[in-house]
């Protein structure tokens, strides 16, 4: 099973919510069921692929809201983005 999922041996359900860290493929997943006489049957092996979705960047910082005349003002916010390789532009 994928590392981000849980499997119920009572219901047979495979559940979970993958995150950005789970992008990729898990293959060879097999779910089987057995009865009291130990007769077993399985689903065909299947694959789950977690695809990337664009996550919005996060911007933080506290700009000064006053500045004295004839004094330079500067504020640079901090930005982070969990999507590797994304570039940001400010407006």
JSON list of C-alpha atoms in Angstrom, two decimals:
[
{"chain": "A", "resi": 1, "resn": "UNK", "atom": "CA", "xyz": [0.00, 0.00, 0.00]},
{"chain": "A", "resi": 2, "resn": "UNK", "atom": "CA", "xyz": [1.13, 3.60, -0.44]},
{"chain": "A", "resi": 3, "resn": "UNK", "atom": "CA", "xyz": [2.87, 5.06, 2.60]},
{"chain": "A", "resi": 4, "resn": "UNK", "atom": "CA", "xyz": [0.20, 7.78, 2.85]},
{"chain": "A", "resi": 5, "resn": "UNK", "atom": "CA", "xyz": [-2.69, 5.28, 2.95]},
{"chain": "A", "resi": 6, "resn": "UNK", "atom": "CA", "xyz": [-4.23, 3.03, 5.56]},
{"chain": "A", "resi": 7, "resn": "UNK", "atom": "CA", "xyz": [-5.80, -0.35, 4.90]},
{"chain": "A", "resi": 8, "resn": "UNK", "atom": "CA", "xyz": [-8.71, -1.84, 6.83]},
{"chain": "A", "resi": 9, "resn": "UNK", "atom": "CA", "xyz": [-8.50, -5.61, 7.25]},
{"chain": "A", "resi": 10, "resn": "UNK", "atom": "CA", "xyz": [-12.17, -5.51, 8.30]},
{"chain": "A", "resi": 11, "resn": "UNK", "atom": "CA", "xyz": [-13.68, -3.67, 5.31]},
{"chain": "A", "resi": 12, "resn": "UNK", "atom": "CA", "xyz": [-10.89, -3.97, 2.73]},
{"chain": "A", "resi": 13, "resn": "UNK", "atom": "CA", "xyz": [-10.91, -0.22, 2.18]},
{"chain": "A", "resi": 14, "resn": "UNK", "atom": "CA", "xyz": [-7.72, 1.60, 1.24]},
{"chain": "A", "resi": 15, "resn": "UNK", "atom": "CA", "xyz": [-7.97, 5.25, 2.26]},
{"chain": "A", "resi": 16, "resn": "UNK", "atom": "CA", "xyz": [-5.77, 8.29, 2.70]},
{"chain": "A", "resi": 17, "resn": "UNK", "atom": "CA", "xyz": [-4.91, 11.75, 1.50]},
{"chain": "A", "resi": 18, "resn": "UNK", "atom": "CA", "xyz": [-1.57, 12.16, -0.25]},
{"chain": "A", "resi": 19, "resn": "UNK", "atom": "CA", "xyz": [0.44, 15.35, 0.15]},
{"chain": "A", "resi": 20, "resn": "UNK", "atom": "CA", "xyz": [2.95, 17.14, -2.04]},
{"chain": "A", "resi": 21, "resn": "UNK", "atom": "CA", "xyz": [5.64, 14.84, -0.56]},
{"chain": "A", "resi": 22, "resn": "UNK", "atom": "CA", "xyz": [3.80, 11.79, -1.93]},
{"chain": "A", "resi": 23, "resn": "UNK", "atom": "CA", "xyz": [3.92, 12.69, -5.63]},
{"chain": "A", "resi": 24, "resn": "UNK", "atom": "CA", "xyz": [4.83, 9.58, -7.59]},
{"chain": "A", "resi": 25, "resn": "UNK", "atom": "CA", "xyz": [3.66, 6.05, -8.24]},
{"chain": "A", "resi": 26, "resn": "UNK", "atom": "CA", "xyz": [2.98, 3.05, -6.04]},
{"chain": "A", "resi": 27, "resn": "UNK", "atom": "CA", "xyz": [2.53, -0.12, -8.05]},
{"chain": "A", "resi": 28, "resn": "UNK", "atom": "CA", "xyz": [1.85, -3.75, -7.27]},
{"chain": "A", "resi": 29, "resn": "UNK", "atom": "CA", "xyz": [-0.99, -3.04, -4.86]},
{"chain": "A", "resi": 30, "resn": "UNK", "atom": "CA", "xyz": [-3.03, -6.20, -4.27]},
{"chain": "A", "resi": 31, "resn": "UNK", "atom": "CA", "xyz": [-6.15, -6.50, -2.12]},
{"chain": "A", "resi": 32, "resn": "UNK", "atom": "CA", "xyz": [-7.22, -10.01, -1.16]},
{"chain": "A", "resi": 33, "resn": "UNK", "atom": "CA", "xyz": [-10.06, -11.54, 0.81]},
{"chain": "A", "resi": 34, "resn": "UNK", "atom": "CA", "xyz": [-10.31, -14.93, 2.51]},
{"chain": "A", "resi": 35, "resn": "UNK", "atom": "CA", "xyz": [-13.26, -16.79, 3.96]},
{"chain": "A", "resi": 36, "resn": "UNK", "atom": "CA", "xyz": [-13.44, -18.98, 7.08]},
{"chain": "A", "resi": 37, "resn": "UNK", "atom": "CA", "xyz": [-12.25, -22.02, 5.10]},
{"chain": "A", "resi": 38, "resn": "UNK", "atom": "CA", "xyz": [-9.22, -19.96, 3.99]},
{"chain": "A", "resi": 39, "resn": "UNK", "atom": "CA", "xyz": [-10.33, -19.79, 0.35]},
{"chain": "A", "resi": 40, "resn": "UNK", "atom": "CA", "xyz": [-8.64, -16.64, -0.96]},
{"chain": "A", "resi": 41, "resn": "UNK", "atom": "CA", "xyz": [-9.22, -14.44, -3.99]},
{"chain": "A", "resi": 42, "resn": "UNK", "atom": "CA", "xyz": [-7.44, -11.23, -4.98]},
{"chain": "A", "resi": 43, "resn": "UNK", "atom": "CA", "xyz": [-8.02, -8.24, -7.18]},
{"chain": "A", "resi": 44, "resn": "UNK", "atom": "CA", "xyz": [-5.54, -7.84, -10.00]},
{"chain": "A", "resi": 45, "resn": "UNK", "atom": "CA", "xyz": [-2.52, -5.78, -8.94]},
{"chain": "A", "resi": 46, "resn": "UNK", "atom": "CA", "xyz": [-3.10, -2.07, -9.51]},
{"chain": "A", "resi": 47, "resn": "UNK", "atom": "CA", "xyz": [-1.15, 1.16, -9.43]},
{"chain": "A", "resi": 48, "resn": "UNK", "atom": "CA", "xyz": [-1.94, 4.51, -7.82]},
{"chain": "A", "resi": 49, "resn": "UNK", "atom": "CA", "xyz": [-0.28, 7.62, -9.21]},
{"chain": "A", "resi": 50, "resn": "UNK", "atom": "CA", "xyz": [-0.29, 10.82, -7.16]},
{"chain": "A", "resi": 51, "resn": "UNK", "atom": "CA", "xyz": [-0.05, 13.76, -9.53]},
{"chain": "A", "resi": 52, "resn": "UNK", "atom": "CA", "xyz": [1.15, 17.21, -8.57]},
{"chain": "A", "resi": 53, "resn": "UNK", "atom": "CA", "xyz": [-1.31, 20.06, -8.25]},
{"chain": "A", "resi": 54, "resn": "UNK", "atom": "CA", "xyz": [-0.18, 23.64, -8.15]},
{"chain": "A", "resi": 55, "resn": "UNK", "atom": "CA", "xyz": [-0.05, 24.86, -4.57]},
{"chain": "A", "resi": 56, "resn": "UNK", "atom": "CA", "xyz": [-0.30, 28.60, -4.07]},
{"chain": "A", "resi": 57, "resn": "UNK", "atom": "CA", "xyz": [2.81, 30.27, -2.71]},
{"chain": "A", "resi": 58, "resn": "UNK", "atom": "CA", "xyz": [2.79, 31.66, 0.82]},
{"chain": "A", "resi": 59, "resn": "UNK", "atom": "CA", "xyz": [3.72, 35.28, 1.45]},
{"chain": "A", "resi": 60, "resn": "UNK", "atom": "CA", "xyz": [4.54, 36.65, 4.90]},
{"chain": "A", "resi": 61, "resn": "UNK", "atom": "CA", "xyz": [6.00, 39.75, 6.47]},
{"chain": "A", "resi": 62, "resn": "UNK", "atom": "CA", "xyz": [4.93, 42.85, 8.31]},
{"chain": "A", "resi": 63, "resn": "UNK", "atom": "CA", "xyz": [5.59, 46.05, 6.43]},
{"chain": "A", "resi": 64, "resn": "UNK", "atom": "CA", "xyz": [6.12, 49.28, 8.29]},
{"chain": "A", "resi": 65, "resn": "UNK", "atom": "CA", "xyz": [3.03, 51.42, 7.80]},
{"chain": "A", "resi": 66, "resn": "UNK", "atom": "CA", "xyz": [4.62, 54.79, 8.42]},
{"chain": "A", "resi": 67, "resn": "UNK", "atom": "CA", "xyz": [7.76, 56.43, 7.19]},
{"chain": "A", "resi": 68, "resn": "UNK", "atom": "CA", "xyz": [9.21, 59.83, 7.97]},
{"chain": "A", "resi": 69, "resn": "UNK", "atom": "CA", "xyz": [9.59, 62.23, 5.11]},
{"chain": "A", "resi": 70, "resn": "UNK", "atom": "CA", "xyz": [13.01, 62.31, 3.47]},
{"chain": "A", "resi": 71, "resn": "UNK", "atom": "CA", "xyz": [13.69, 58.78, 4.81]},
{"chain": "A", "resi": 72, "resn": "UNK", "atom": "CA", "xyz": [14.09, 55.79, 2.52]},
{"chain": "A", "resi": 73, "resn": "UNK", "atom": "CA", "xyz": [11.43, 53.10, 2.82]},
{"chain": "A", "resi": 74, "resn": "UNK", "atom": "CA", "xyz": [12.02, 49.44, 2.06]},
{"chain": "A", "resi": 75, "resn": "UNK", "atom": "CA", "xyz": [10.02, 46.28, 2.66]},
{"chain": "A", "resi": 76, "resn": "UNK", "atom": "CA", "xyz": [10.72, 42.84, 1.21]},
{"chain": "A", "resi": 77, "resn": "UNK", "atom": "CA", "xyz": [8.18, 40.10, 1.91]},
{"chain": "A", "resi": 78, "resn": "UNK", "atom": "CA", "xyz": [9.17, 36.48, 2.44]},
{"chain": "A", "resi": 79, "resn": "UNK", "atom": "CA", "xyz": [7.76, 33.96, -0.03]},
{"chain": "A", "resi": 80, "resn": "UNK", "atom": "CA", "xyz": [7.82, 30.17, 0.01]},
{"chain": "A", "resi": 81, "resn": "UNK", "atom": "CA", "xyz": [6.37, 27.58, -2.36]},
{"chain": "A", "resi": 82, "resn": "UNK", "atom": "CA", "xyz": [6.20, 23.82, -1.81]},
{"chain": "A", "resi": 83, "resn": "UNK", "atom": "CA", "xyz": [6.13, 23.24, -5.58]},
{"chain": "A", "resi": 84, "resn": "UNK", "atom": "CA", "xyz": [9.74, 22.56, -6.49]},
{"chain": "A", "resi": 85, "resn": "UNK", "atom": "CA", "xyz": [10.87, 24.57, -9.49]},
{"chain": "A", "resi": 86, "resn": "UNK", "atom": "CA", "xyz": [8.09, 27.16, -9.36]},
{"chain": "A", "resi": 87, "resn": "UNK", "atom": "CA", "xyz": [9.18, 30.74, -9.84]},
{"chain": "A", "resi": 88, "resn": "UNK", "atom": "CA", "xyz": [7.25, 33.62, -8.36]},
{"chain": "A", "resi": 89, "resn": "UNK", "atom": "CA", "xyz": [6.65, 37.15, -9.57]},
{"chain": "A", "resi": 90, "resn": "UNK", "atom": "CA", "xyz": [5.35, 40.02, -7.50]},
{"chain": "A", "resi": 91, "resn": "UNK", "atom": "CA", "xyz": [2.80, 42.61, -8.51]}
]
